[in-house]
Amino acid sequence: KELAADKIDTKVAGLEKSKPILYSLLCKTFDKIEQESSRLKIIEIVSEFFFEVLQNSPESLVTIIYLSINKLGPDYDNLELGLGETLLIKSICESTGRSTATIKANYKETGDLGSIAQTSRSRQSLMFKPKPLTIETVFKNLKEIAESTGSASQSKKIGIIVRMLSSCNGVEAKFLIRSLEGKLRIGLADKSILLALAKSLLSFEYQKQGKNYNKIDPSLISDAELQIKDTFNQVSNYEVIIKAAMEHGVLNLKDNVSLQPGIPLKPMLAKPTKAITEILDKFSNTNFTCEYKYDGERAQIHLLSDGKVKIYSRNSEDMTERYPDLIQALSNFIKPGKSVKSLILDSEAVAWDRVDKKILPFQVLTTRKRKDVKLEDIKVQICVFAFDLLCLNDEPLIHKPFNERRAIMMDHLQITPGQFQFATYKNLENIEEIQQFLDQSIKDSCEGLMIKLMSSTYEPSQRSSNWLKLKKDYLQDIGDSIDLVCLGGYHGKGKRTGKYGGFLLGCYNPDSGEYETTCKIGTGFSDEDFASLSEKLVGTVISQPKTYYRYDKDNSKSSPDVWFEPNLVFEIRTADLSLSPVYKTGADKYGKGISLRFPRFIRLRDDKGPEDSTSPDQIIELYESQVNI
Ligand code: ATP
């Protein structure tokens, strides 16, 4: 009810048909969003804005989306913003005429370069008024900045920023600087954008057909949301989706967009289990299969019809240049006589010892270079363990049951020992056999088992109960490790003096866009860990907690000595979860938060961004399965 459009002032008047959209209008919308705490209202504001854009300048919608989520293209373009404070301070000084010392002092006080840029600007009167910024100019400039490398790039970047800053008015400078830092953080992520997109596209269709777009049947809106979310999980590219929706109608998206080699899909994920009996309970009377769970790096391998090969990470980033060895060998993995022009294969790339013919630990894989890898320089060899085939010769297979997909995969591809193998599997039924297979997997240097329902389709992006993970190391614990974001630090004492000796951790809530505190941790770190983490964190210190941190302000336990930008993700092990009044994870559900008891640091998850942490919902689920709620 709260959502009735007439109750909310969501309109940002000012868009004019076929005229370039002014950056100030987008920033006005950002400002509204930032002042709003209700997720539903935020989505309503964004959807209204998109609707206006669709009516006046539909070709700008994709640019607007990227500017709103602080990206420069799809994740697999690997183009990132994240300029350092030194460069930004220099640019602010140059454009405002204020001294570095003043800006630095202000920054120390407020921790917000965006607001400093805004207030510094408004103090400066200009001789003549520069042309206002348009969204296209800003986007083009941001891209140019992100793409420029090399020694001369520094002054080029400053030049572009200074030019843009001199055209900024009001809140524009604030949002521009934050975008350049890669810290726009107005609480918009893919999830909200997709919902807003569904509603605005549907309203636009209604309007074009002369129907009342203020009275759309809610079930049709839900259908549009579902179709947009589903297709985005399969084809993570806004441009492709918006184009298809405009051409075929948003309610016909599913029939018109599907997997495309060259565009990564969001991988299917598994749910943790604590015991073999749990698997038998969950999969009783159904056929399932047990596969080795390899401990490497997920690799989604795409062969395109033009012969190109692309490899994408768990987070849809393009990591093709990391694996020239795999690209060179891929054609050998296709069975002779089989016609394979294109494919999408799901697999795990694992470090491999070619002399002793065995899997090497995950840590060895991480020593491989990540950029500009040359074939001749490769020291750590990999073996790819394929476990699913998602698309073959441009035909999507994800809707077929797993046993069929596996059969098609094995029928078209062949093993090259030590380079390309299928995940070892057994179709087992009783506890003893599964236990033995689990033990064997550990002897063979795996993490445990993946248990998959034979009849299950491939569910992109879903943490599905049709895939269960059984990690040997965590069977006594809660079944899995937890990935949390480092939000604060405590000054170390004794041996740890001069470094951080403990950390406040939290998890990202994708529904609210907030970080909810989960626990304090000081165990499991080596001296080297403390030193390297302190070094990494020092540049991310902020003078105040972010407005989107949920923590108990009155409790010293959850008020660290220093706050950090959300940046590093720690993988944590815990014996169990318990309710605690001090922390905020899951507090909406239980009144108290769910916290980790005796948490231990395992390692940094540098393949995960802060928004990929374990979610509050997952932690609630782990807690509930532990107390059998
Ligand atoms: P999350 O915690 O978000 O589930 P994660 O990256 O921490 O993800 P795990 O939970 O440990 O990963 O387990 C799922 C991962 O296991 C997959 O993403 C994949 O990389 C890896 N994996 C290894 N072997 C298999 C297999 N046979 N089938 C599916 N995934 C496998």
XYZ file of C-alpha atoms and ligand atoms in Angstrom:
660
model
C 0.000 0.000 0.000
C 2.858 2.207 0.916
C 3.891 1.899 -2.639
C 0.984 3.640 -4.293
C 2.785 5.762 -6.822
C 0.858 8.936 -6.041
C 2.087 8.934 -2.440
C 5.703 9.117 -3.393
C 7.317 11.966 -5.151
C 9.381 9.868 -7.507
C 9.338 12.110 -10.529
C 12.451 13.854 -11.718
C 10.998 16.340 -14.100
C 13.154 17.791 -16.799
C 13.842 15.172 -19.423
C 13.165 16.502 -22.864
C 12.381 14.372 -25.861
C 15.407 13.448 -27.978
C 17.626 15.879 -26.073
C 20.789 14.591 -24.405
C 20.105 13.755 -20.777
C 21.842 16.055 -18.352
C 24.060 14.515 -15.707
C 22.447 16.850 -13.182
C 19.121 15.045 -13.643
C 20.697 11.692 -12.952
C 22.438 13.142 -9.884
C 19.133 14.550 -8.662
C 17.785 11.012 -8.799
C 20.878 9.684 -6.970
C 20.266 12.285 -4.287
C 16.669 11.181 -3.834
C 17.712 7.556 -3.655
C 20.394 8.314 -1.118
C 17.900 9.994 1.173
C 15.459 7.132 0.981
C 15.854 4.094 3.203
C 12.949 1.961 1.983
C 14.106 -0.484 -0.669
C 10.690 -0.557 -2.295
C 10.576 3.200 -2.598
C 14.061 3.278 -4.049
C 12.995 0.804 -6.721
C 9.951 2.956 -7.399
C 12.107 6.078 -7.832
C 14.458 4.268 -10.199
C 11.631 2.743 -12.190
C 9.942 6.157 -12.611
C 13.208 7.599 -13.822
C 13.762 4.735 -16.284
C 10.202 5.194 -17.529
C 10.912 8.849 -18.276
C 14.139 7.925 -20.018
C 12.316 5.321 -22.133
C 9.810 7.951 -23.248
C 12.374 10.572 -24.122
C 15.673 8.981 -24.941
C 15.491 5.154 -24.783
C 18.964 4.756 -26.268
C 20.401 6.327 -23.097
C 18.952 3.758 -20.721
C 21.936 1.388 -20.763
C 24.374 4.243 -20.033
C 22.150 5.395 -17.184
C 22.095 1.916 -15.714
C 25.869 1.616 -15.773
C 26.288 5.058 -14.204
C 23.781 4.105 -11.505
C 25.609 0.927 -10.531
C 29.031 2.522 -10.920
C 30.156 0.222 -13.711
C 31.442 0.873 -17.190
C 29.970 -2.137 -18.918
C 29.132 -5.763 -18.218
C 31.300 -7.440 -15.555
C 33.162 -9.425 -18.194
C 34.503 -6.215 -19.778
C 36.839 -6.014 -16.762
C 36.810 -2.203 -16.931
C 36.906 -0.759 -13.463
C 36.972 2.612 -11.800
C 38.644 3.019 -8.451
C 40.951 5.996 -8.638
C 43.132 6.615 -5.613
C 42.634 9.538 -3.273
C 45.930 11.237 -4.229
C 44.877 11.663 -7.833
C 41.401 12.824 -6.878
C 42.698 15.301 -4.291
C 45.042 16.716 -6.941
C 42.136 17.100 -9.365
C 39.930 18.778 -6.760
C 42.738 21.191 -5.873
C 43.375 22.028 -9.499
C 39.750 22.642 -10.292
C 38.890 24.636 -7.179
C 42.134 26.445 -6.470
C 42.184 25.198 -2.889
C 45.393 23.911 -1.347
C 46.262 20.229 -1.016
C 46.744 20.714 2.733
C 43.184 22.061 3.163
C 41.587 19.311 1.109
C 43.612 16.663 2.919
C 42.635 18.076 6.304
C 38.961 18.106 5.279
C 39.275 14.568 4.032
C 40.746 13.421 7.310
C 37.798 14.982 9.083
C 34.942 13.772 6.906
C 36.352 10.831 4.958
C 34.213 11.850 2.008
C 35.980 13.331 -0.991
C 32.679 13.625 -2.858
C 31.193 16.079 -0.367
C 34.466 17.995 -0.224
C 34.393 18.400 -3.997
C 30.797 19.583 -3.798
C 31.358 22.216 -1.112
C 34.637 23.386 -2.629
C 32.906 23.928 -5.956
C 30.045 25.926 -4.624
C 32.514 28.366 -3.047
C 34.139 29.114 -6.357
C 32.612 31.666 -8.637
C 33.433 31.233 -12.294
C 33.966 33.933 -14.897
C 31.768 32.163 -17.377
C 29.406 29.252 -17.112
C 30.702 26.064 -18.744
C 28.352 23.814 -20.699
C 26.404 21.433 -18.474
C 27.531 17.795 -18.412
C 25.475 15.177 -20.200
C 25.367 11.539 -19.143
C 26.993 10.490 -22.415
C 29.964 12.837 -21.860
C 30.432 11.670 -18.296
C 30.247 8.000 -19.304
C 32.653 8.472 -22.215
C 35.096 10.316 -19.970
C 34.888 7.724 -17.197
C 35.634 5.016 -19.755
C 38.559 6.945 -21.140
C 39.954 7.354 -17.633
C 39.567 3.651 -16.845
C 41.179 2.654 -20.126
C 44.199 4.941 -19.947
C 47.329 3.314 -18.648
C 51.021 4.091 -18.706
C 53.182 6.859 -17.333
C 51.456 9.761 -19.086
C 48.020 8.582 -18.026
C 48.103 10.349 -14.661
C 48.053 13.878 -16.051
C 45.580 12.867 -18.751
C 43.194 11.546 -16.102
C 43.556 14.684 -13.972
C 42.895 16.817 -17.058
C 39.634 15.000 -17.820
C 38.480 15.161 -14.203
C 39.269 18.858 -13.846
C 37.345 19.603 -17.029
C 34.324 17.689 -15.768
C 34.495 19.232 -12.283
C 34.441 22.722 -13.712
C 31.089 21.939 -15.334
C 29.569 20.509 -12.171
C 26.829 22.163 -10.196
C 25.345 21.240 -6.811
C 25.494 17.537 -6.058
C 27.086 16.636 -9.405
C 30.651 17.021 -8.103
C 29.892 14.776 -5.140
C 28.533 11.925 -7.259
C 31.168 12.359 -9.930
C 34.029 12.024 -7.446
C 32.385 9.045 -5.777
C 31.920 7.377 -9.160
C 35.578 7.956 -9.974
C 36.553 6.383 -6.664
C 34.379 3.383 -7.553
C 32.391 4.136 -4.398
C 29.122 5.581 -5.620
C 27.278 3.290 -3.215
C 23.807 4.737 -3.337
C 22.463 1.299 -2.576
C 21.741 0.237 -6.132
C 22.893 -3.158 -7.302
C 21.800 -5.415 -10.162
C 18.913 -6.757 -8.103
C 17.135 -3.400 -7.685
C 17.951 -2.308 -11.221
C 16.345 -5.434 -12.672
C 13.144 -4.902 -10.694
C 12.963 -1.239 -11.712
C 13.662 -2.192 -15.300
C 10.824 -4.728 -15.402
C 8.261 -2.234 -14.170
C 9.433 0.641 -16.379
C 9.613 -1.471 -19.539
C 6.128 -2.804 -18.927
C 4.737 0.678 -18.236
C 6.359 1.907 -21.418
C 4.735 -0.895 -23.432
C 1.362 -0.059 -21.907
C 1.795 3.595 -22.707
C 2.730 2.854 -26.328
C -0.361 0.685 -26.667
C -2.517 3.459 -25.242
C -3.318 1.429 -22.112
C -3.413 2.753 -18.563
C 0.121 2.220 -17.304
C -0.848 3.218 -13.787
C -3.098 0.206 -13.500
C -1.013 -2.778 -14.514
C -2.097 -6.093 -13.054
C 0.467 -6.841 -10.276
C 0.769 -10.438 -11.486
C 2.006 -9.137 -14.846
C 4.589 -6.977 -13.074
C 5.756 -10.041 -11.139
C 5.973 -12.000 -14.380
C 8.036 -9.227 -16.001
C 10.348 -9.141 -12.952
C 10.831 -12.882 -13.090
C 11.547 -12.884 -16.806
C 14.055 -10.035 -16.508
C 15.820 -11.701 -13.553
C 15.899 -15.116 -15.253
C 17.214 -13.808 -18.531
C 19.822 -11.640 -16.794
C 21.068 -14.717 -14.953
C 21.520 -16.405 -18.314
C 22.791 -13.434 -20.301
C 24.414 -10.911 -17.967
C 24.275 -7.976 -20.374
C 21.786 -5.129 -19.957
C 22.075 -4.017 -23.549
C 21.058 -7.411 -24.940
C 18.143 -7.679 -22.530
C 16.771 -4.176 -23.023
C 17.011 -4.509 -26.792
C 15.149 -7.827 -26.729
C 12.502 -6.478 -24.355
C 11.882 -3.439 -26.583
C 11.645 -5.632 -29.645
C 9.605 -8.579 -28.377
C 7.966 -7.254 -25.212
C 9.192 -7.787 -21.685
C 6.682 -10.579 -21.105
C 8.143 -12.499 -24.043
C 11.761 -12.161 -22.982
C 12.205 -15.775 -21.929
C 11.327 -17.024 -25.401
C 13.625 -14.576 -27.099
C 16.810 -14.433 -25.039
C 18.904 -17.399 -24.039
C 22.485 -18.415 -23.421
C 25.041 -17.089 -25.831
C 28.618 -18.278 -25.970
C 30.664 -15.156 -25.283
C 28.343 -13.867 -22.550
C 28.825 -15.549 -19.147
C 25.870 -16.874 -17.206
C 25.715 -16.686 -13.429
C 26.817 -20.063 -12.101
C 24.603 -22.441 -10.177
C 25.654 -22.701 -6.506
C 25.298 -25.378 -3.863
C 23.848 -25.562 -0.369
C 25.974 -26.843 2.509
C 25.210 -30.057 4.401
C 26.536 -31.266 7.707
C 26.080 -34.995 7.423
C 25.537 -37.778 4.945
C 22.242 -38.551 6.631
C 21.088 -35.035 5.720
C 21.737 -35.844 2.065
C 19.784 -39.066 2.274
C 16.903 -37.208 3.934
C 16.877 -34.463 1.321
C 17.249 -36.768 -1.657
C 15.179 -39.706 -0.431
C 13.493 -41.655 -3.235
C 15.284 -39.665 -5.903
C 18.302 -40.441 -8.026
C 21.398 -38.490 -7.208
C 25.048 -38.620 -8.069
C 28.161 -37.855 -6.005
C 31.056 -35.978 -7.618
C 34.434 -34.974 -6.295
C 34.460 -31.365 -5.151
C 37.703 -29.981 -6.555
C 39.481 -27.136 -4.809
C 40.540 -24.739 -7.517
C 38.958 -21.923 -9.442
C 35.628 -22.169 -11.185
C 36.112 -21.773 -14.920
C 33.206 -21.269 -17.298
C 34.685 -22.114 -20.675
C 33.062 -20.655 -23.795
C 33.907 -21.742 -27.313
C 32.419 -19.269 -29.795
C 31.391 -20.201 -33.329
C 34.211 -18.055 -34.721
C 36.730 -20.280 -32.922
C 37.488 -17.784 -30.112
C 37.710 -19.121 -26.572
C 36.678 -17.160 -23.485
C 36.994 -18.185 -19.848
C 34.900 -16.560 -17.130
C 35.212 -16.634 -13.354
C 32.591 -17.450 -10.733
C 31.782 -13.715 -10.752
C 31.464 -13.432 -14.532
C 34.805 -11.706 -14.936
C 36.786 -12.377 -18.063
C 39.872 -14.372 -17.063
C 40.750 -15.582 -20.542
C 44.245 -14.109 -20.462
C 45.026 -16.102 -17.329
C 44.812 -19.424 -19.168
C 46.593 -19.363 -22.554
C 47.555 -23.028 -21.973
C 43.924 -24.061 -21.726
C 42.958 -22.055 -24.783
C 45.691 -23.617 -26.855
C 44.694 -27.150 -25.828
C 40.899 -26.835 -25.998
C 40.484 -28.279 -29.489
C 42.179 -31.522 -28.298
C 39.367 -32.055 -25.811
C 36.742 -32.453 -28.533
C 36.099 -36.030 -29.626
C 37.192 -36.701 -33.192
C 34.216 -36.933 -35.516
C 31.972 -34.833 -33.271
C 30.756 -31.547 -34.565
C 31.355 -29.005 -31.799
C 31.265 -25.466 -33.145
C 30.387 -23.720 -29.902
C 29.900 -24.658 -26.283
C 29.634 -23.449 -22.697
C 31.254 -25.772 -20.207
C 31.204 -25.510 -16.409
C 34.375 -26.713 -14.749
C 36.944 -26.302 -12.013
C 40.548 -25.477 -12.952
C 42.956 -27.083 -10.507
C 46.747 -26.873 -10.104
C 48.280 -30.117 -11.344
C 51.605 -31.825 -10.715
C 52.606 -33.315 -14.069
C 55.449 -35.369 -12.604
C 53.553 -37.102 -9.816
C 50.278 -36.829 -11.732
C 48.266 -35.424 -8.877
C 46.207 -32.438 -7.792
C 48.091 -29.660 -6.001
C 46.602 -27.501 -3.231
C 44.571 -24.418 -4.042
C 47.405 -22.185 -2.714
C 49.628 -23.374 -5.563
C 47.031 -22.276 -8.119
C 47.006 -18.780 -6.620
C 50.705 -18.371 -7.423
C 49.909 -18.373 -11.154
C 50.148 -14.952 -12.733
C 46.786 -13.262 -13.315
C 47.588 -10.883 -16.132
C 49.533 -11.042 -19.399
C 50.312 -14.721 -18.893
C 52.634 -16.026 -21.601
C 52.637 -19.709 -22.475
C 56.390 -20.002 -22.077
C 56.327 -18.483 -18.558
C 53.778 -20.839 -17.069
C 55.234 -22.777 -14.136
C 52.092 -24.101 -12.488
C 50.176 -26.428 -14.808
C 46.434 -26.842 -14.565
C 44.013 -29.650 -15.148
C 40.397 -28.788 -15.922
C 37.750 -30.993 -14.320
C 34.553 -30.532 -16.327
C 31.276 -31.169 -14.536
C 28.521 -29.692 -16.715
C 27.729 -28.757 -20.291
C 25.353 -25.798 -20.537
C 25.213 -25.059 -24.233
C 26.279 -26.960 -27.328
C 26.342 -25.613 -30.873
C 24.315 -22.609 -29.727
C 21.593 -24.832 -28.282
C 21.026 -24.223 -24.541
C 21.048 -27.425 -22.490
C 20.280 -25.929 -19.084
C 16.650 -27.044 -19.146
C 17.607 -30.678 -19.671
C 18.088 -32.907 -16.621
C 21.619 -33.242 -15.265
C 22.087 -36.876 -16.317
C 21.317 -35.922 -19.929
C 23.663 -32.943 -19.862
C 26.414 -35.110 -18.425
C 25.847 -37.775 -21.106
C 25.994 -35.168 -23.899
C 29.188 -33.724 -22.385
C 30.869 -37.119 -22.260
C 29.661 -37.985 -25.730
C 31.239 -34.897 -27.294
C 34.386 -34.355 -25.254
C 37.312 -36.594 -24.433
C 39.751 -36.919 -21.591
C 43.355 -35.756 -21.950
C 44.865 -37.030 -18.686
C 46.325 -34.274 -16.542
C 44.860 -31.548 -18.756
C 41.192 -32.221 -19.200
C 39.131 -34.716 -17.221
C 35.557 -35.191 -16.164
C 34.773 -34.757 -12.472
C 35.106 -38.198 -10.859
C 31.674 -39.430 -9.860
C 29.760 -42.376 -8.491
C 26.043 -42.950 -8.269
C 25.730 -44.169 -4.688
C 22.869 -44.906 -2.393
C 23.941 -45.764 1.118
C 25.806 -44.057 3.912
C 28.814 -46.392 3.974
C 29.470 -46.042 0.259
C 29.144 -42.244 0.367
C 31.423 -42.102 3.415
C 34.049 -44.176 1.577
C 33.796 -41.983 -1.522
C 34.106 -38.867 0.652
C 37.271 -40.280 2.272
C 38.626 -41.171 -1.152
C 37.966 -37.634 -2.416
C 40.053 -36.215 0.435
C 42.895 -38.688 -0.277
C 42.756 -37.464 -3.863
C 43.261 -33.847 -2.662
C 39.659 -32.687 -3.047
C 37.543 -30.729 -0.572
C 34.766 -33.280 -0.342
C 31.785 -34.125 -2.504
C 29.112 -32.383 -4.523
C 25.849 -34.284 -4.487
C 23.567 -33.531 -7.414
C 20.039 -34.508 -8.216
C 20.040 -36.380 -11.526
C 16.780 -34.874 -12.712
C 17.696 -31.269 -11.900
C 17.953 -28.540 -14.503
C 20.844 -26.071 -14.328
C 19.630 -23.085 -12.322
C 21.821 -20.077 -13.133
C 22.728 -17.980 -10.100
C 20.625 -20.092 -7.744
C 21.977 -21.587 -4.559
C 19.892 -24.615 -5.164
C 18.910 -27.510 -2.929
C 19.409 -29.714 -5.979
C 23.160 -29.329 -5.490
C 24.531 -30.094 -2.047
C 28.114 -29.737 -0.900
C 29.681 -31.992 1.671
C 32.969 -30.534 2.850
C 34.895 -33.012 4.944
C 36.647 -30.364 7.037
C 33.402 -28.747 8.106
C 31.384 -31.774 9.043
C 31.962 -31.181 12.757
C 31.156 -27.478 12.318
C 28.227 -25.824 10.632
C 28.869 -27.566 7.290
C 30.675 -24.775 5.492
C 32.979 -21.822 5.851
C 31.545 -18.283 5.827
C 32.845 -15.339 3.799
C 32.614 -12.010 5.636
C 33.638 -8.453 4.862
C 36.184 -6.681 7.035
C 34.488 -3.491 8.296
C 36.684 -2.410 11.170
C 39.974 -2.979 12.951
C 41.259 -3.026 16.538
C 44.766 -1.814 17.326
C 47.083 -4.688 18.161
C 48.859 -5.060 21.473
C 52.132 -6.797 22.395
C 53.531 -8.598 19.364
C 50.832 -7.031 17.224
C 51.588 -3.417 18.189
C 51.556 -1.132 15.152
C 49.256 -3.483 13.262
C 45.605 -4.371 13.521
C 45.248 -7.217 15.999
C 41.566 -7.972 15.483
C 38.775 -7.169 13.071
C 35.062 -6.478 13.005
C 33.356 -8.492 10.266
C 29.971 -8.256 8.638
C 27.978 -9.496 5.721
C 26.326 -7.738 2.815
C 22.552 -7.770 2.683
C 21.574 -7.610 -1.006
C 18.002 -6.639 -0.121
C 18.816 -3.597 1.966
C 22.228 -2.756 0.503
C 23.583 -2.635 4.082
C 26.478 -4.382 5.784
C 25.325 -6.128 8.957
C 27.955 -6.826 11.612
C 28.490 -10.515 12.381
C 31.460 -10.988 14.720
C 34.821 -9.820 15.993
C 37.807 -11.975 15.105
C 41.404 -12.224 16.269
C 42.243 -15.900 15.821
C 43.641 -17.960 12.963
C 46.015 -15.280 11.657
C 49.730 -15.833 11.292
C 52.117 -12.940 11.968
C 52.462 -12.561 8.199
C 48.668 -12.411 7.844
C 48.491 -9.572 10.378
C 51.239 -7.686 8.611
C 49.860 -8.099 5.091
C 46.243 -7.450 6.089
C 47.231 -4.304 7.995
C 49.095 -3.105 4.933
C 46.131 -3.792 2.665
C 43.637 -2.170 5.032
C 45.467 0.988 5.895
C 44.488 2.688 2.639
C 40.821 1.917 3.200
C 40.452 3.617 6.596
C 37.464 5.959 6.868
C 36.878 8.480 9.604
C 33.301 7.392 10.298
C 31.353 4.221 9.675
C 29.375 4.302 6.453
C 25.705 5.150 6.757
C 24.958 1.693 5.398
C 26.817 -0.156 8.193
C 24.446 -1.716 10.710
C 26.157 -2.042 14.053
C 25.393 -1.512 17.705
C 26.510 2.048 18.384
C 26.260 1.616 22.149
C 28.420 -1.438 22.424
C 32.180 -1.146 22.442
C 32.514 -4.701 21.091
C 31.030 -3.653 17.783
C 32.644 -0.212 17.663
C 36.160 -0.845 16.419
C 39.114 1.524 16.802
C 39.153 2.115 13.057
C 36.519 1.735 10.365
C 37.276 0.510 6.853
C 35.687 0.792 3.452
C 34.005 -2.532 2.627
C 36.760 -4.148 0.619
C 38.429 -7.324 1.872
C 36.546 -10.611 2.221
C 37.754 -13.076 4.878
C 36.912 -16.778 4.724
C 36.029 -17.815 8.264
C 35.515 -21.089 10.001
C 33.302 -21.416 13.052
C 32.245 -24.202 15.345
C 28.731 -22.868 15.650
C 26.417 -19.911 15.381
C 24.604 -18.280 18.273
C 22.309 -15.344 18.915
C 23.967 -12.211 20.216
C 22.520 -8.804 21.059
C 25.729 -7.099 19.940
C 25.674 -7.999 16.265
C 23.141 -7.283 13.554
C 23.152 -10.168 11.066
C 19.626 -11.523 10.823
C 18.489 -9.128 13.574
C 15.300 -8.302 11.677
C 14.201 -11.879 12.039
C 15.365 -12.728 15.544
C 15.539 -9.392 17.347
C 19.116 -10.343 18.149
C 21.833 -10.915 15.573
C 23.363 -14.245 14.639
C 27.036 -14.355 15.468
C 29.922 -16.776 14.969
C 31.320 -18.482 18.046
C 35.106 -18.942 18.132
C 35.610 -17.705 14.586
C 38.937 -18.548 12.936
C 40.453 -16.891 9.893
C 41.217 -19.284 7.031
C 42.256 -17.041 4.152
C 41.464 -13.968 2.114
C 38.899 -14.543 -0.621
C 40.304 -12.285 -3.280
C 38.037 -13.846 -5.885
C 35.049 -12.363 -4.036
C 34.018 -8.713 -3.819
C 32.337 -7.361 -0.653
C 28.893 -7.806 -2.190
C 29.621 -11.517 -2.743
C 29.955 -12.241 0.967
C 27.801 -14.898 2.569
C 24.374 -13.254 2.848
C 22.338 -12.794 6.049
C 19.771 -15.223 4.595
C 22.441 -17.906 4.201
C 23.637 -17.308 7.761
C 20.061 -17.548 9.029
C 19.701 -20.821 7.128
C 22.913 -22.219 8.617
C 21.778 -21.145 12.089
C 18.353 -22.698 11.650
C 19.716 -25.977 10.328
C 21.986 -26.125 13.378
C 19.209 -25.604 15.888
C 16.754 -27.580 13.766
C 14.156 -24.850 13.512
P 29.791 -20.312 -2.205
O 30.363 -20.289 -0.820
O 29.255 -19.017 -2.649
O 28.901 -21.476 -2.461
P 32.347 -20.878 -3.024
O 33.036 -20.219 -4.147
O 32.794 -20.592 -1.646
O 30.899 -20.550 -3.214
P 31.884 -23.588 -2.437
O 30.687 -23.239 -1.668
O 33.047 -24.089 -1.690
O 32.357 -22.401 -3.316
O 31.427 -24.697 -3.494
C 30.945 -24.499 -4.740
C 32.137 -24.460 -5.692
O 32.783 -25.735 -5.793
C 31.737 -24.204 -7.128
O 31.533 -22.831 -7.332
C 32.903 -24.751 -7.926
O 33.867 -23.742 -8.092
C 33.497 -25.807 -7.017
N 33.392 -27.212 -7.515
C 34.379 -28.130 -7.426
N 33.991 -29.315 -7.907
C 32.714 -29.168 -8.342
C 31.767 -30.052 -8.938
N 32.049 -31.333 -9.168
N 30.551 -29.550 -9.248
C 30.241 -28.250 -9.003
N 31.099 -27.361 -8.421
C 32.323 -27.817 -8.099
